[in-house]
Amino acid sequence: KNEFLRAMGCELLRVPDLLSDEGWAEAMAGCVGLAHVASPVDIAGNTPEDVMISQAVEGTERALRFAAEAGTVRRVVVTATMASICGSQREKNPD
């Protein structure tokens, strides 16, 4: 599923918890790029929307902070969560 990324020379790393500082420094050490493509999403809908939004913002800010602290990251890509195009957000603003 992600072989094409490896073929381009990308190394895929995961941190154990996007909402914790644990593992970020080690994951970012020596990286030249960051593709932040994950965000905590409660598909069942049990988490209030404001909590999901604050977790997404916190996780993105954490990724950017550790990328900056690594001192080697030259490019960053941040993608939107699927929650931005479905669920309650889509119902509020279908356009």
PDB file of C-alpha atoms in Angstrom:
ATOM      1  CA  LYS A   1       0.000   0.000   0.000  1.00  0.00           C
ATOM      2  CA  ASN A   2       2.861   2.422   0.652  1.00  0.00           C
ATOM      3  CA  GLU A   3       5.621   0.770  -1.386  1.00  0.00           C
ATOM      4  CA  PHE A   4       5.626   3.708  -3.807  1.00  0.00           C
ATOM      5  CA  LEU A   5       6.688   6.004  -0.953  1.00  0.00           C
ATOM      6  CA  ARG A   6       9.537   3.711   0.012  1.00  0.00           C
ATOM      7  CA  ALA A   7      10.589   3.553  -3.655  1.00  0.00           C
ATOM      8  CA  MET A   8      10.958   7.352  -3.556  1.00  0.00           C
ATOM      9  CA  GLY A   9      13.260   7.048  -0.548  1.00  0.00           C
ATOM     10  CA  CYS A  10      10.693   7.833   2.130  1.00  0.00           C
ATOM     11  CA  GLU A  11      10.865   6.185   5.507  1.00  0.00           C
ATOM     12  CA  LEU A  12       7.532   5.750   7.234  1.00  0.00           C
ATOM     13  CA  LEU A  13       7.442   6.319  10.968  1.00  0.00           C
ATOM     14  CA  ARG A  14       4.583   6.377  13.407  1.00  0.00           C
ATOM     15  CA  VAL A  15       4.417   7.931  16.818  1.00  0.00           C
ATOM     16  CA  PRO A  16       2.532   5.939  19.452  1.00  0.00           C
ATOM     17  CA  ASP A  17       0.102   8.744  20.333  1.00  0.00           C
ATOM     18  CA  LEU A  18      -0.474  11.950  18.379  1.00  0.00           C
ATOM     19  CA  LEU A  19      -1.612  13.652  21.581  1.00  0.00           C
ATOM     20  CA  SER A  20       1.580  12.914  23.520  1.00  0.00           C
ATOM     21  CA  ASP A  21       5.131  14.233  23.133  1.00  0.00           C
ATOM     22  CA  GLU A  22       6.445  10.690  23.499  1.00  0.00           C
ATOM     23  CA  GLY A  23       8.232   9.359  20.427  1.00  0.00           C
ATOM     24  CA  TRP A  24       8.213  12.550  18.365  1.00  0.00           C
ATOM     25  CA  ALA A  25      11.831  13.611  18.877  1.00  0.00           C
ATOM     26  CA  GLU A  26      13.070  10.142  17.970  1.00  0.00           C
ATOM     27  CA  ALA A  27      10.770   9.920  14.956  1.00  0.00           C
ATOM     28  CA  MET A  28      11.841  13.318  13.604  1.00  0.00           C
ATOM     29  CA  ALA A  29      15.585  12.908  14.207  1.00  0.00           C
ATOM     30  CA  GLY A  30      17.357  13.366  10.872  1.00  0.00           C
ATOM     31  CA  CYS A  31      14.155  13.723   8.840  1.00  0.00           C
ATOM     32  CA  VAL A  32      14.172  16.124   5.918  1.00  0.00           C
ATOM     33  CA  GLY A  33      10.427  16.036   5.350  1.00  0.00           C
ATOM     34  CA  LEU A  34       7.199  15.575   7.254  1.00  0.00           C
ATOM     35  CA  ALA A  35       3.880  14.387   5.846  1.00  0.00           C
ATOM     36  CA  HIS A  36       1.336  14.764   8.624  1.00  0.00           C
ATOM     37  CA  VAL A  37      -1.598  12.672   7.421  1.00  0.00           C
ATOM     38  CA  ALA A  38      -3.310  11.498  10.586  1.00  0.00           C
ATOM     39  CA  SER A  39      -5.619  12.984  13.150  1.00  0.00           C
ATOM     40  CA  PRO A  40      -7.598  11.445  15.995  1.00  0.00           C
ATOM     41  CA  VAL A  41     -11.108  10.840  14.653  1.00  0.00           C
ATOM     42  CA  ASP A  42     -13.974   9.181  16.475  1.00  0.00           C
ATOM     43  CA  ILE A  43     -15.917   7.590  13.645  1.00  0.00           C
ATOM     44  CA  ALA A  44     -18.612   6.404  16.048  1.00  0.00           C
ATOM     45  CA  GLY A  45     -19.344  10.027  16.904  1.00  0.00           C
ATOM     46  CA  ASN A  46     -18.999   9.704  20.675  1.00  0.00           C
ATOM     47  CA  THR A  47     -16.439  12.518  20.985  1.00  0.00           C
ATOM     48  CA  PRO A  48     -17.788  16.080  20.966  1.00  0.00           C
ATOM     49  CA  GLU A  49     -16.844  18.048  17.850  1.00  0.00           C
ATOM     50  CA  ASP A  50     -14.938  20.726  19.795  1.00  0.00           C
ATOM     51  CA  VAL A  51     -12.801  18.025  21.426  1.00  0.00           C
ATOM     52  CA  MET A  52     -11.997  16.414  18.070  1.00  0.00           C
ATOM     53  CA  ILE A  53     -11.060  19.810  16.625  1.00  0.00           C
ATOM     54  CA  SER A  54      -8.814  20.686  19.565  1.00  0.00           C
ATOM     55  CA  GLN A  55      -7.118  17.272  19.327  1.00  0.00           C
ATOM     56  CA  ALA A  56      -6.528  17.755  15.591  1.00  0.00           C
ATOM     57  CA  VAL A  57      -5.042  21.209  16.153  1.00  0.00           C
ATOM     58  CA  GLU A  58      -2.911  19.984  19.066  1.00  0.00           C
ATOM     59  CA  GLY A  59      -1.601  17.033  17.057  1.00  0.00           C
ATOM     60  CA  THR A  60      -0.734  19.216  14.069  1.00  0.00           C
ATOM     61  CA  GLU A  61       0.983  21.811  16.242  1.00  0.00           C
ATOM     62  CA  ARG A  62       2.959  19.038  17.951  1.00  0.00           C
ATOM     63  CA  ALA A  63       4.089  17.592  14.606  1.00  0.00           C
ATOM     64  CA  LEU A  64       5.201  21.024  13.402  1.00  0.00           C
ATOM     65  CA  ARG A  65       6.958  21.818  16.682  1.00  0.00           C
ATOM     66  CA  PHE A  66       8.995  18.612  16.642  1.00  0.00           C
ATOM     67  CA  ALA A  67       9.768  19.067  12.945  1.00  0.00           C
ATOM     68  CA  ALA A  68      11.152  22.530  13.722  1.00  0.00           C
ATOM     69  CA  GLU A  69      13.067  21.274  16.749  1.00  0.00           C
ATOM     70  CA  ALA A  70      14.671  18.512  14.672  1.00  0.00           C
ATOM     71  CA  GLY A  71      16.430  21.236  12.694  1.00  0.00           C
ATOM     72  CA  THR A  72      16.650  19.086   9.558  1.00  0.00           C
ATOM     73  CA  VAL A  73      13.118  19.240   8.127  1.00  0.00           C
ATOM     74  CA  ARG A  74      12.940  21.248   4.906  1.00  0.00           C
ATOM     75  CA  ARG A  75       9.446  20.388   3.647  1.00  0.00           C
ATOM     76  CA  VAL A  76       6.126  19.784   5.378  1.00  0.00           C
ATOM     77  CA  VAL A  77       2.833  18.465   3.998  1.00  0.00           C
ATOM     78  CA  VAL A  78      -0.288  18.594   6.144  1.00  0.00           C
ATOM     79  CA  THR A  79      -3.457  16.951   4.876  1.00  0.00           C
ATOM     80  CA  ALA A  80      -7.009  17.412   6.070  1.00  0.00           C
ATOM     81  CA  THR A  81      -8.830  14.785   8.056  1.00  0.00           C
ATOM     82  CA  MET A  82     -11.700  12.866   6.501  1.00  0.00           C
ATOM     83  CA  ALA A  83     -13.874  14.440   9.195  1.00  0.00           C
ATOM     84  CA  SER A  84     -13.653  17.742   7.296  1.00  0.00           C
ATOM     85  CA  ILE A  85     -15.612  16.315   4.358  1.00  0.00           C
ATOM     86  CA  CYS A  86     -18.092  14.090   6.137  1.00  0.00           C
ATOM     87  CA  GLY A  87     -19.996  13.939   9.385  1.00  0.00           C
ATOM     88  CA  SER A  88     -21.187  17.017  11.233  1.00  0.00           C
ATOM     89  CA  GLN A  89     -18.955  19.475   9.337  1.00  0.00           C
ATOM     90  CA  ARG A  90     -20.347  18.358   5.993  1.00  0.00           C
ATOM     91  CA  GLU A  91     -23.893  18.679   7.317  1.00  0.00           C
ATOM     92  CA  LYS A  92     -23.224  22.251   8.516  1.00  0.00           C
ATOM     93  CA  ASN A  93     -21.593  23.439   5.282  1.00  0.00           C
ATOM     94  CA  PRO A  94     -22.235  21.164   2.307  1.00  0.00           C
ATOM     95  CA  ASP A  95     -20.487  23.555  -0.099  1.00  0.00           C
TER      96      ASP A  95
END
